Amino acid sequence: MPLTGQLTAFASTAPGLESIVAGELSGLGIVPGRTESGGVEFASTPAELVRTLLWLRAASRVTVRLGAFHARSFAELERHAAKIAWSDLLTPGTAVHFRVTSKKSRLYHQDAIAERLERAAGAAVSRLETVRAPLAAEAMEDAGDDVPTVQRIVVRVMRDEVTLSADASGALLHRRGYRLAVAKAPLRETLAAALVLASGWHCDVPLLDPLCGSGTIAIEAAMIARRIAPGRNRRFRAEAWPGYAAAFDAAREDALRGELPRAPAPIAGRDRDAGAIEAARSNAARAGVSDDVHWECGAISATSPDDVPGSLVTNPPYGSRIGERAALRDLYAAIGHLIRDRRPHSSLTMLSADRVLEGQTGLAFDELFRTTNGGIPVRAVCAPPRS
């Protein structure tokens, strides 16, 4: 299948974020298709594919279907693989990594499957460099400002059905390029954006993260408010696909024309750790939103009791060990006090790993989604403003 015309693509997500990414696709004018745990399938033109790479905020990776076929023997595998239009994806000298998973199939040896596919691709495109080690492939695909040098092919074999997909992203999409300075327990950009999007925040309403760490939630909110494409300052593997460079140039120019000069409403981040605030300022400068976020160093108990309706969006510490949980009770009580008694007309959206700590806030929460953060099961919850 040439990588032109109507493509079958898949936006991978952290488990639990599928509906958020489906909503983002709809916002881009793309009809989301089948949703499964870990992502959303969609049909797109090449131009639409480029837009998803630039604009999806909560997705982890985007892949494009190269082919699907039935194979119960290596002979079948090689015969079908030879029909893939490898030259529509790869150019001479490209480094290729086949990431294979196989379950409940006659072909179960993953390295042997990769070897046969390497052979088929090498017969179609000269001087391909194969990369076997996954860690080496990950290191090569993250090439800073340059187009990632390795092309990852995702191979899924399930019940003798083989599906081949080309990774269009390169480095994972949470790597926006701005977060070089981090505080303790940093939140991935994709999850921070998902939390802001799920909160229902409107860009003309003030937003505060009272436990901002290195500032990811406030920065992602500012980028949403300014209509800044999250992928504007990075490169993607698909830029090396034949015929795609011009589409990326056009999409970036279009994105720049649509940016707003300032966020419509105040956005603030607060943390008691002065080092975290300095990291947040540096990250905001790299993201191009220095003038859109006000940073304050101080405890949550000293936060201004502003009665103007707003949104508080935050990722408090979880206290995964029993002793830590006991020490965090006062912090969660302070969060509840801030909302109940000092900002009763504001909403609170946060990630939570512990219902006991949630209870310390004294607030009634609605669940927005469940996912993991740093390997810890968490749920996003929201307490609406009191009438």
mmCIF file of C-alpha atoms in Angstrom:
data_model
loop_
_atom_site.group_PDB
_atom_site.id
_atom_site.type_symbol
_atom_site.label_atom_id
_atom_site.label_comp_id
_atom_site.label_asym_id
_atom_site.label_seq_id
_atom_site.Cartn_x
_atom_site.Cartn_y
_atom_site.Cartn_z
ATOM 1 C CA MET A 1 0.000 0.000 0.000
ATOM 2 C CA PRO A 2 1.668 3.296 -1.032
ATOM 3 C CA LEU A 3 1.770 5.957 1.672
ATOM 4 C CA THR A 4 -0.524 8.201 -0.376
ATOM 5 C CA GLY A 5 -4.281 8.364 -0.794
ATOM 6 C CA GLN A 6 -6.356 7.104 2.125
ATOM 7 C CA LEU A 7 -4.209 5.743 4.940
ATOM 8 C CA THR A 8 -5.146 3.563 7.892
ATOM 9 C CA ALA A 9 -3.450 5.035 10.956
ATOM 10 C CA PHE A 10 -3.406 4.356 14.679
ATOM 11 C CA ALA A 11 -2.844 6.829 17.517
ATOM 12 C CA SER A 12 -1.332 5.002 20.490
ATOM 13 C CA THR A 13 -2.171 6.252 23.971
ATOM 14 C CA ALA A 14 -1.516 5.427 27.570
ATOM 15 C CA PRO A 15 -4.374 3.147 28.718
ATOM 16 C CA GLY A 16 -7.339 5.286 29.709
ATOM 17 C CA LEU A 17 -6.641 8.225 27.404
ATOM 18 C CA GLU A 18 -8.299 6.755 24.305
ATOM 19 C CA SER A 19 -11.484 8.860 24.515
ATOM 20 C CA ILE A 20 -9.459 12.044 24.939
ATOM 21 C CA VAL A 21 -7.415 11.322 21.809
ATOM 22 C CA ALA A 22 -10.592 10.394 19.924
ATOM 23 C CA GLY A 23 -11.949 13.826 20.849
ATOM 24 C CA GLU A 24 -8.748 15.455 19.624
ATOM 25 C CA LEU A 25 -9.041 13.662 16.286
ATOM 26 C CA SER A 26 -12.611 14.909 15.937
ATOM 27 C CA GLY A 27 -11.393 18.419 16.665
ATOM 28 C CA LEU A 28 -8.939 18.093 13.781
ATOM 29 C CA GLY A 29 -11.770 17.135 11.450
ATOM 30 C CA ILE A 30 -10.800 13.443 11.410
ATOM 31 C CA VAL A 31 -13.452 10.848 12.194
ATOM 32 C CA PRO A 32 -12.086 8.439 14.828
ATOM 33 C CA GLY A 33 -12.599 4.785 14.050
ATOM 34 C CA ARG A 34 -12.241 1.674 16.166
ATOM 35 C CA THR A 35 -11.079 2.322 19.713
ATOM 36 C CA GLU A 36 -9.217 -0.343 21.669
ATOM 37 C CA SER A 37 -7.199 -0.390 24.851
ATOM 38 C CA GLY A 38 -4.122 1.668 24.085
ATOM 39 C CA GLY A 39 -5.273 3.686 21.108
ATOM 40 C CA VAL A 40 -7.617 4.819 18.359
ATOM 41 C CA GLU A 41 -7.632 3.790 14.702
ATOM 42 C CA PHE A 42 -8.459 6.412 12.084
ATOM 43 C CA ALA A 43 -8.432 6.937 8.331
ATOM 44 C CA SER A 44 -6.524 9.921 6.983
ATOM 45 C CA THR A 45 -4.917 11.499 3.977
ATOM 46 C CA PRO A 46 -1.168 12.243 4.158
ATOM 47 C CA ALA A 47 -1.947 15.887 4.976
ATOM 48 C CA GLU A 48 -4.263 14.825 7.815
ATOM 49 C CA LEU A 49 -1.620 12.429 9.116
ATOM 50 C CA VAL A 50 0.862 15.288 9.293
ATOM 51 C CA ARG A 51 -1.667 17.383 11.237
ATOM 52 C CA THR A 52 -2.163 14.627 13.801
ATOM 53 C CA LEU A 53 1.580 14.455 14.412
ATOM 54 C CA LEU A 54 1.807 18.195 14.939
ATOM 55 C CA TRP A 55 -1.370 18.620 16.968
ATOM 56 C CA LEU A 56 -2.237 15.548 19.066
ATOM 57 C CA ARG A 57 -1.517 16.444 22.677
ATOM 58 C CA ALA A 58 -2.427 13.249 24.549
ATOM 59 C CA ALA A 59 -1.260 10.566 22.083
ATOM 60 C CA SER A 60 2.046 8.730 22.547
ATOM 61 C CA ARG A 61 2.745 7.619 18.972
ATOM 62 C CA VAL A 62 1.143 7.502 15.513
ATOM 63 C CA THR A 63 1.658 4.558 13.165
ATOM 64 C CA VAL A 64 0.490 3.874 9.595
ATOM 65 C CA ARG A 65 -0.669 0.473 8.347
ATOM 66 C CA LEU A 66 1.628 -0.993 5.665
ATOM 67 C CA GLY A 67 -0.155 -4.289 5.220
ATOM 68 C CA ALA A 68 -1.980 -7.166 6.875
ATOM 69 C CA PHE A 69 -1.989 -10.819 5.844
ATOM 70 C CA HIS A 70 -2.267 -14.399 7.061
ATOM 71 C CA ALA A 71 0.970 -16.397 7.488
ATOM 72 C CA ARG A 72 1.526 -19.766 9.153
ATOM 73 C CA SER A 73 4.993 -20.398 7.693
ATOM 74 C CA PHE A 74 8.100 -18.373 6.950
ATOM 75 C CA ALA A 75 7.562 -18.998 3.255
ATOM 76 C CA GLU A 76 4.134 -17.345 3.482
ATOM 77 C CA LEU A 77 5.577 -14.496 5.520
ATOM 78 C CA GLU A 78 8.302 -13.773 2.967
ATOM 79 C CA ARG A 79 5.932 -14.036 0.018
ATOM 80 C CA HIS A 80 3.525 -11.466 1.468
ATOM 81 C CA ALA A 81 6.314 -9.227 2.776
ATOM 82 C CA ALA A 82 7.774 -9.015 -0.742
ATOM 83 C CA LYS A 83 4.531 -7.341 -1.875
ATOM 84 C CA ILE A 84 4.861 -4.451 0.599
ATOM 85 C CA ALA A 85 5.761 -1.182 -1.160
ATOM 86 C CA TRP A 86 8.890 -0.664 0.941
ATOM 87 C CA SER A 87 10.265 2.022 -1.379
ATOM 88 C CA ASP A 88 7.240 4.230 -0.605
ATOM 89 C CA LEU A 89 8.512 4.378 2.974
ATOM 90 C CA LEU A 90 12.259 3.733 2.937
ATOM 91 C CA THR A 91 15.112 5.321 1.025
ATOM 92 C CA PRO A 92 18.551 3.781 0.382
ATOM 93 C CA GLY A 93 20.725 3.788 3.491
ATOM 94 C CA THR A 94 17.830 3.982 5.977
ATOM 95 C CA ALA A 95 18.247 2.278 9.365
ATOM 96 C CA VAL A 96 15.302 -0.030 10.111
ATOM 97 C CA HIS A 97 14.173 -1.714 13.308
ATOM 98 C CA PHE A 98 11.412 -4.349 13.243
ATOM 99 C CA ARG A 99 9.702 -4.510 16.639
ATOM 100 C CA VAL A 100 7.924 -7.871 16.653
ATOM 101 C CA THR A 101 5.362 -9.342 19.026
ATOM 102 C CA SER A 102 3.815 -12.751 18.387
ATOM 103 C CA LYS A 103 1.044 -14.470 20.321
ATOM 104 C CA LYS A 104 -0.954 -17.654 19.692
ATOM 105 C CA SER A 105 0.650 -18.122 16.249
ATOM 106 C CA ARG A 106 2.635 -20.764 14.358
ATOM 107 C CA LEU A 107 5.337 -18.147 13.806
ATOM 108 C CA TYR A 108 6.472 -17.423 17.339
ATOM 109 C CA HIS A 109 10.230 -16.748 17.074
ATOM 110 C CA GLN A 110 10.368 -12.961 17.027
ATOM 111 C CA ASP A 111 13.976 -12.612 15.851
ATOM 112 C CA ALA A 112 13.357 -15.041 12.983
ATOM 113 C CA ILE A 113 10.270 -13.077 11.924
ATOM 114 C CA ALA A 114 12.291 -9.851 11.968
ATOM 115 C CA GLU A 115 15.052 -11.467 9.930
ATOM 116 C CA ARG A 116 12.647 -12.514 7.154
ATOM 117 C CA LEU A 117 11.107 -9.053 7.035
ATOM 118 C CA GLU A 118 14.545 -7.430 6.920
ATOM 119 C CA ARG A 119 15.359 -9.647 3.965
ATOM 120 C CA ALA A 120 12.189 -8.609 2.103
ATOM 121 C CA ALA A 121 12.759 -4.896 2.730
ATOM 122 C CA GLY A 122 16.439 -5.188 1.763
ATOM 123 C CA ALA A 123 15.508 -6.780 -1.551
ATOM 124 C CA ALA A 124 13.374 -3.741 -2.393
ATOM 125 C CA VAL A 125 15.584 -0.925 -1.055
ATOM 126 C CA SER A 126 19.369 -0.935 -1.233
ATOM 127 C CA ARG A 127 21.812 -0.432 1.621
ATOM 128 C CA LEU A 128 19.304 -0.768 4.455
ATOM 129 C CA GLU A 129 20.888 -0.841 7.903
ATOM 130 C CA THR A 130 19.083 -3.173 10.266
ATOM 131 C CA VAL A 131 18.981 -2.405 13.980
ATOM 132 C CA ARG A 132 18.227 -5.420 16.146
ATOM 133 C CA ALA A 133 18.642 -4.082 19.691
ATOM 134 C CA PRO A 134 15.523 -2.188 20.893
ATOM 135 C CA LEU A 135 17.571 0.165 23.084
ATOM 136 C CA ALA A 136 19.805 1.062 20.145
ATOM 137 C CA ALA A 137 16.726 1.792 18.044
ATOM 138 C CA GLU A 138 15.293 4.068 20.731
ATOM 139 C CA ALA A 139 18.571 5.970 20.988
ATOM 140 C CA MET A 140 18.740 6.458 17.212
ATOM 141 C CA GLU A 141 15.127 7.594 16.828
ATOM 142 C CA ASP A 142 15.602 10.479 19.303
ATOM 143 C CA ALA A 143 17.844 12.753 17.259
ATOM 144 C CA GLY A 144 17.047 16.181 18.681
ATOM 145 C CA ASP A 145 16.223 18.743 16.001
ATOM 146 C CA ASP A 146 17.052 16.376 13.133
ATOM 147 C CA VAL A 147 14.734 13.840 11.567
ATOM 148 C CA PRO A 148 15.136 10.585 13.569
ATOM 149 C CA THR A 149 17.526 8.302 11.708
ATOM 150 C CA VAL A 150 15.858 4.949 12.395
ATOM 151 C CA GLN A 151 12.544 3.774 10.943
ATOM 152 C CA ARG A 152 10.641 1.553 13.348
ATOM 153 C CA ILE A 153 8.288 -1.041 11.840
ATOM 154 C CA VAL A 154 5.780 -2.411 14.355
ATOM 155 C CA VAL A 155 4.965 -6.061 13.591
ATOM 156 C CA ARG A 156 2.062 -7.735 15.386
ATOM 157 C CA VAL A 157 1.377 -11.441 14.871
ATOM 158 C CA MET A 158 -1.832 -12.653 16.510
ATOM 159 C CA ARG A 159 -3.457 -16.000 15.680
ATOM 160 C CA ASP A 160 -1.378 -16.188 12.466
ATOM 161 C CA GLU A 161 -2.555 -12.753 11.304
ATOM 162 C CA VAL A 162 0.409 -10.453 10.583
ATOM 163 C CA THR A 163 0.017 -6.668 10.722
ATOM 164 C CA LEU A 164 2.848 -4.319 9.734
ATOM 165 C CA SER A 165 2.752 -0.635 10.658
ATOM 166 C CA ALA A 166 5.281 2.149 10.159
ATOM 167 C CA ASP A 167 6.013 4.450 13.085
ATOM 168 C CA ALA A 168 5.410 8.002 11.857
ATOM 169 C CA SER A 169 6.484 9.699 15.092
ATOM 170 C CA GLY A 170 10.079 8.752 15.772
ATOM 171 C CA ALA A 171 10.627 9.848 19.357
ATOM 172 C CA LEU A 172 7.482 9.501 21.486
ATOM 173 C CA LEU A 173 5.090 12.414 21.146
ATOM 174 C CA HIS A 174 5.450 13.542 24.763
ATOM 175 C CA ARG A 175 8.921 14.781 23.818
ATOM 176 C CA ARG A 176 7.851 18.293 22.878
ATOM 177 C CA GLY A 177 11.390 19.638 23.197
ATOM 178 C CA TYR A 178 10.813 22.158 26.007
ATOM 179 C CA ARG A 179 11.204 20.104 29.175
ATOM 180 C CA LEU A 180 14.927 19.941 29.822
ATOM 181 C CA ALA A 181 14.693 20.970 33.471
ATOM 182 C CA VAL A 182 12.648 18.712 35.768
ATOM 183 C CA ALA A 183 11.638 18.577 39.401
ATOM 184 C CA LYS A 184 10.919 15.453 41.432
ATOM 185 C CA ALA A 185 8.365 13.010 39.931
ATOM 186 C CA PRO A 186 7.859 14.867 36.624
ATOM 187 C CA LEU A 187 4.575 14.397 34.788
ATOM 188 C CA ARG A 188 4.700 13.434 31.105
ATOM 189 C CA GLU A 189 3.524 16.178 28.788
ATOM 190 C CA THR A 190 0.893 13.917 27.201
ATOM 191 C CA LEU A 191 -0.683 13.097 30.561
ATOM 192 C CA ALA A 192 -0.560 16.728 31.675
ATOM 193 C CA ALA A 193 -2.354 17.766 28.488
ATOM 194 C CA ALA A 194 -4.902 14.966 28.926
ATOM 195 C CA LEU A 195 -5.635 16.179 32.464
ATOM 196 C CA VAL A 196 -6.203 19.752 31.249
ATOM 197 C CA LEU A 197 -8.389 18.607 28.353
ATOM 198 C CA ALA A 198 -10.439 16.249 30.528
ATOM 199 C CA SER A 199 -10.982 18.951 33.158
ATOM 200 C CA GLY A 200 -13.281 20.829 30.783
ATOM 201 C CA TRP A 201 -11.246 24.008 31.262
ATOM 202 C CA HIS A 202 -12.197 26.922 29.014
ATOM 203 C CA CYS A 203 -9.286 29.066 27.886
ATOM 204 C CA ASP A 204 -11.005 32.292 28.968
ATOM 205 C CA VAL A 205 -11.101 31.082 32.594
ATOM 206 C CA PRO A 206 -8.091 31.499 34.933
ATOM 207 C CA LEU A 207 -6.136 28.311 35.677
ATOM 208 C CA LEU A 208 -3.849 27.519 38.602
ATOM 209 C CA ASP A 209 -1.620 24.557 39.400
ATOM 210 C CA PRO A 210 -0.867 25.015 43.126
ATOM 211 C CA LEU A 211 1.662 22.127 43.167
ATOM 212 C CA CYS A 212 3.265 22.765 39.806
ATOM 213 C CA GLY A 213 6.679 21.067 40.085
ATOM 214 C CA SER A 214 8.538 21.755 36.833
ATOM 215 C CA GLY A 215 5.444 23.377 35.373
ATOM 216 C CA THR A 216 4.199 20.854 32.826
ATOM 217 C CA ILE A 217 0.460 21.277 33.501
ATOM 218 C CA ALA A 218 0.556 25.077 33.345
ATOM 219 C CA ILE A 219 2.765 25.038 30.235
ATOM 220 C CA GLU A 220 0.489 22.589 28.430
ATOM 221 C CA ALA A 221 -2.505 24.736 29.389
ATOM 222 C CA ALA A 222 -0.780 27.829 28.011
ATOM 223 C CA MET A 223 -0.013 26.040 24.748
ATOM 224 C CA ILE A 224 -3.660 24.998 24.462
ATOM 225 C CA ALA A 225 -4.826 28.556 25.190
ATOM 226 C CA ARG A 226 -2.379 30.049 22.657
ATOM 227 C CA ARG A 227 -3.279 27.399 20.023
ATOM 228 C CA ILE A 228 0.354 26.340 19.845
ATOM 229 C CA ALA A 229 0.883 23.001 18.131
ATOM 230 C CA PRO A 230 2.681 20.726 20.624
ATOM 231 C CA GLY A 231 4.880 19.329 17.861
ATOM 232 C CA ARG A 232 5.975 22.620 16.348
ATOM 233 C CA ASN A 233 9.533 22.511 17.765
ATOM 234 C CA ARG A 234 10.426 18.881 17.047
ATOM 235 C CA ARG A 235 10.919 16.549 14.104
ATOM 236 C CA PHE A 236 9.130 13.368 13.113
ATOM 237 C CA ARG A 237 10.208 10.207 11.348
ATOM 238 C CA ALA A 238 7.552 10.696 8.642
ATOM 239 C CA GLU A 239 9.405 13.797 7.445
ATOM 240 C CA ALA A 240 11.887 11.415 5.816
ATOM 241 C CA TRP A 241 9.185 9.541 3.902
ATOM 242 C CA PRO A 242 9.281 10.261 0.166
ATOM 243 C CA GLY A 243 7.026 13.220 -0.647
ATOM 244 C CA TYR A 244 6.219 14.185 2.952
ATOM 245 C CA ALA A 245 8.687 17.019 3.704
ATOM 246 C CA ALA A 246 6.643 19.658 1.874
ATOM 247 C CA ALA A 247 3.480 18.642 3.746
ATOM 248 C CA PHE A 248 5.247 19.184 7.066
ATOM 249 C CA ASP A 249 6.531 22.598 5.959
ATOM 250 C CA ALA A 250 3.022 23.658 4.960
ATOM 251 C CA ALA A 251 1.464 22.340 8.193
ATOM 252 C CA ARG A 252 3.998 24.177 10.355
ATOM 253 C CA GLU A 253 3.421 27.438 8.499
ATOM 254 C CA ASP A 254 -0.332 27.017 8.908
ATOM 255 C CA ALA A 255 0.091 26.289 12.633
ATOM 256 C CA LEU A 256 2.195 29.413 13.162
ATOM 257 C CA ARG A 257 -0.412 31.587 11.446
ATOM 258 C CA GLY A 258 -3.082 30.297 13.818
ATOM 259 C CA GLU A 259 -1.248 30.998 17.088
ATOM 260 C CA LEU A 260 -2.670 33.612 19.425
ATOM 261 C CA PRO A 261 -0.300 36.318 20.744
ATOM 262 C CA ARG A 262 -1.332 35.786 24.381
ATOM 263 C CA ALA A 263 -3.376 33.423 26.528
ATOM 264 C CA PRO A 264 -6.909 34.836 26.972
ATOM 265 C CA ALA A 265 -6.907 34.389 30.781
ATOM 266 C CA PRO A 266 -4.301 34.250 33.566
ATOM 267 C CA ILE A 267 -2.440 30.963 34.069
ATOM 268 C CA ALA A 268 -0.319 30.398 37.175
ATOM 269 C CA GLY A 269 1.920 27.780 38.714
ATOM 270 C CA ARG A 270 2.918 27.620 42.365
ATOM 271 C CA ASP A 271 5.317 25.392 44.301
ATOM 272 C CA ARG A 272 7.135 25.625 47.610
ATOM 273 C CA ASP A 273 10.361 24.344 45.992
ATOM 274 C CA ALA A 274 12.348 27.270 44.568
ATOM 275 C CA GLY A 275 14.341 24.904 42.355
ATOM 276 C CA ALA A 276 11.126 23.583 40.826
ATOM 277 C CA ILE A 277 9.954 27.119 40.047
ATOM 278 C CA GLU A 278 13.252 27.901 38.305
ATOM 279 C CA ALA A 279 12.900 24.704 36.275
ATOM 280 C CA ALA A 280 9.339 25.694 35.367
ATOM 281 C CA ARG A 281 10.449 29.136 34.195
ATOM 282 C CA SER A 282 13.158 27.616 32.000
ATOM 283 C CA ASN A 283 10.728 25.109 30.502
ATOM 284 C CA ALA A 284 8.132 27.807 29.824
ATOM 285 C CA ALA A 285 10.748 29.903 28.018
ATOM 286 C CA ARG A 286 11.645 26.987 25.751
ATOM 287 C CA ALA A 287 7.950 26.356 25.070
ATOM 288 C CA GLY A 288 7.466 30.000 24.090
ATOM 289 C CA VAL A 289 4.933 30.771 26.836
ATOM 290 C CA SER A 290 7.036 32.773 29.323
ATOM 291 C CA ASP A 291 4.624 35.701 29.231
ATOM 292 C CA ASP A 292 1.561 33.503 29.627
ATOM 293 C CA VAL A 293 2.304 31.796 32.967
ATOM 294 C CA HIS A 294 2.925 33.512 36.286
ATOM 295 C CA TRP A 295 5.162 31.479 38.614
ATOM 296 C CA GLU A 296 5.112 31.797 42.405
ATOM 297 C CA CYS A 297 7.221 30.141 45.086
ATOM 298 C CA GLY A 298 5.253 29.321 48.216
ATOM 299 C CA ALA A 299 3.159 26.796 50.107
ATOM 300 C CA ILE A 300 -0.365 25.940 49.018
ATOM 301 C CA SER A 301 -1.673 27.373 52.296
ATOM 302 C CA ALA A 302 -0.392 30.795 51.234
ATOM 303 C CA THR A 303 -2.197 30.777 47.877
ATOM 304 C CA SER A 304 -4.253 33.906 47.292
ATOM 305 C CA PRO A 305 -7.954 33.413 48.213
ATOM 306 C CA ASP A 306 -9.156 34.693 44.858
ATOM 307 C CA ASP A 307 -12.949 34.309 44.571
ATOM 308 C CA VAL A 308 -12.894 34.728 40.784
ATOM 309 C CA PRO A 309 -14.212 31.473 39.239
ATOM 310 C CA GLY A 310 -11.361 29.406 37.870
ATOM 311 C CA SER A 311 -9.882 25.950 37.404
ATOM 312 C CA LEU A 312 -7.308 24.296 39.621
ATOM 313 C CA VAL A 313 -5.542 21.453 37.819
ATOM 314 C CA THR A 314 -2.767 19.635 39.638
ATOM 315 C CA ASN A 315 -0.819 16.439 40.232
ATOM 316 C CA PRO A 316 -0.227 16.159 44.001
ATOM 317 C CA PRO A 317 2.221 13.624 45.451
ATOM 318 C CA TYR A 318 0.637 10.200 45.958
ATOM 319 C CA GLY A 319 2.483 8.703 48.899
ATOM 320 C CA SER A 320 2.786 5.136 47.608
ATOM 321 C CA ARG A 321 4.233 3.956 50.931
ATOM 322 C CA ILE A 322 2.200 3.935 54.160
ATOM 323 C CA GLY A 323 4.453 6.388 55.998
ATOM 324 C CA GLU A 324 4.340 8.832 53.089
ATOM 325 C CA ARG A 325 0.552 8.658 52.937
ATOM 326 C CA ALA A 326 0.284 9.658 56.588
ATOM 327 C CA ALA A 327 2.555 12.642 55.988
ATOM 328 C CA LEU A 328 0.466 13.792 53.010
ATOM 329 C CA ARG A 329 -2.846 13.986 54.826
ATOM 330 C CA ASP A 330 -2.273 17.605 55.785
ATOM 331 C CA LEU A 331 -1.408 18.508 52.184
ATOM 332 C CA TYR A 332 -4.631 17.013 50.830
ATOM 333 C CA ALA A 333 -6.584 18.707 53.602
ATOM 334 C CA ALA A 334 -4.998 22.004 52.550
ATOM 335 C CA ILE A 335 -6.076 21.369 48.941
ATOM 336 C CA GLY A 336 -9.650 20.833 50.139
ATOM 337 C CA HIS A 337 -9.511 23.923 52.327
ATOM 338 C CA LEU A 338 -8.319 26.009 49.373
ATOM 339 C CA ILE A 339 -11.315 24.957 47.304
ATOM 340 C CA ARG A 340 -14.052 24.694 49.949
ATOM 341 C CA ASP A 341 -13.343 27.771 51.990
ATOM 342 C CA ARG A 342 -11.244 30.119 49.856
ATOM 343 C CA ARG A 343 -12.156 29.417 46.215
ATOM 344 C CA PRO A 344 -15.654 27.882 46.369
ATOM 345 C CA HIS A 345 -16.466 28.957 42.805
ATOM 346 C CA SER A 346 -13.487 27.127 41.296
ATOM 347 C CA SER A 347 -13.242 23.528 40.130
ATOM 348 C CA LEU A 348 -10.465 21.120 41.102
ATOM 349 C CA THR A 349 -9.097 18.455 38.761
ATOM 350 C CA MET A 350 -6.263 16.235 39.934
ATOM 351 C CA LEU A 351 -4.572 12.876 39.548
ATOM 352 C CA SER A 352 -5.099 10.589 42.505
ATOM 353 C CA ALA A 353 -3.656 7.236 43.492
ATOM 354 C CA ASP A 354 -5.301 6.954 46.895
ATOM 355 C CA ARG A 355 -8.985 7.313 47.787
ATOM 356 C CA VAL A 356 -8.083 7.776 51.457
ATOM 357 C CA LEU A 357 -6.044 10.864 50.598
ATOM 358 C CA GLU A 358 -8.842 12.057 48.319
ATOM 359 C CA GLY A 359 -11.141 11.858 51.309
ATOM 360 C CA GLN A 360 -8.892 14.244 53.254
ATOM 361 C CA THR A 361 -9.973 17.040 50.916
ATOM 362 C CA GLY A 362 -13.602 16.778 51.999
ATOM 363 C CA LEU A 363 -14.669 17.170 48.356
ATOM 364 C CA ALA A 364 -16.970 15.037 46.229
ATOM 365 C CA PHE A 365 -15.163 13.902 43.076
ATOM 366 C CA ASP A 366 -16.303 12.595 39.710
ATOM 367 C CA GLU A 367 -13.938 10.226 37.911
ATOM 368 C CA LEU A 368 -12.713 11.388 34.483
ATOM 369 C CA PHE A 369 -10.380 8.558 33.455
ATOM 370 C CA ARG A 370 -8.016 5.920 34.814
ATOM 371 C CA THR A 371 -4.421 5.421 33.689
ATOM 372 C CA THR A 372 -0.938 4.988 35.139
ATOM 373 C CA ASN A 373 1.753 7.521 35.980
ATOM 374 C CA GLY A 374 5.274 6.271 36.547
ATOM 375 C CA GLY A 375 3.895 2.749 36.846
ATOM 376 C CA ILE A 376 1.413 3.767 39.564
ATOM 377 C CA PRO A 377 -2.324 3.269 38.847
ATOM 378 C CA VAL A 378 -4.002 6.668 39.060
ATOM 379 C CA ARG A 379 -7.356 8.182 38.233
ATOM 380 C CA ALA A 380 -8.186 11.696 37.159
ATOM 381 C CA VAL A 381 -10.926 13.153 39.332
ATOM 382 C CA CYS A 382 -12.798 16.445 39.280
ATOM 383 C CA ALA A 383 -14.704 18.351 41.966
ATOM 384 C CA PRO A 384 -16.999 20.867 40.228
ATOM 385 C CA PRO A 385 -17.400 24.396 41.576
ATOM 386 C CA ARG A 386 -19.960 24.886 44.348
ATOM 387 C CA SER A 387 -23.022 26.838 43.337
#
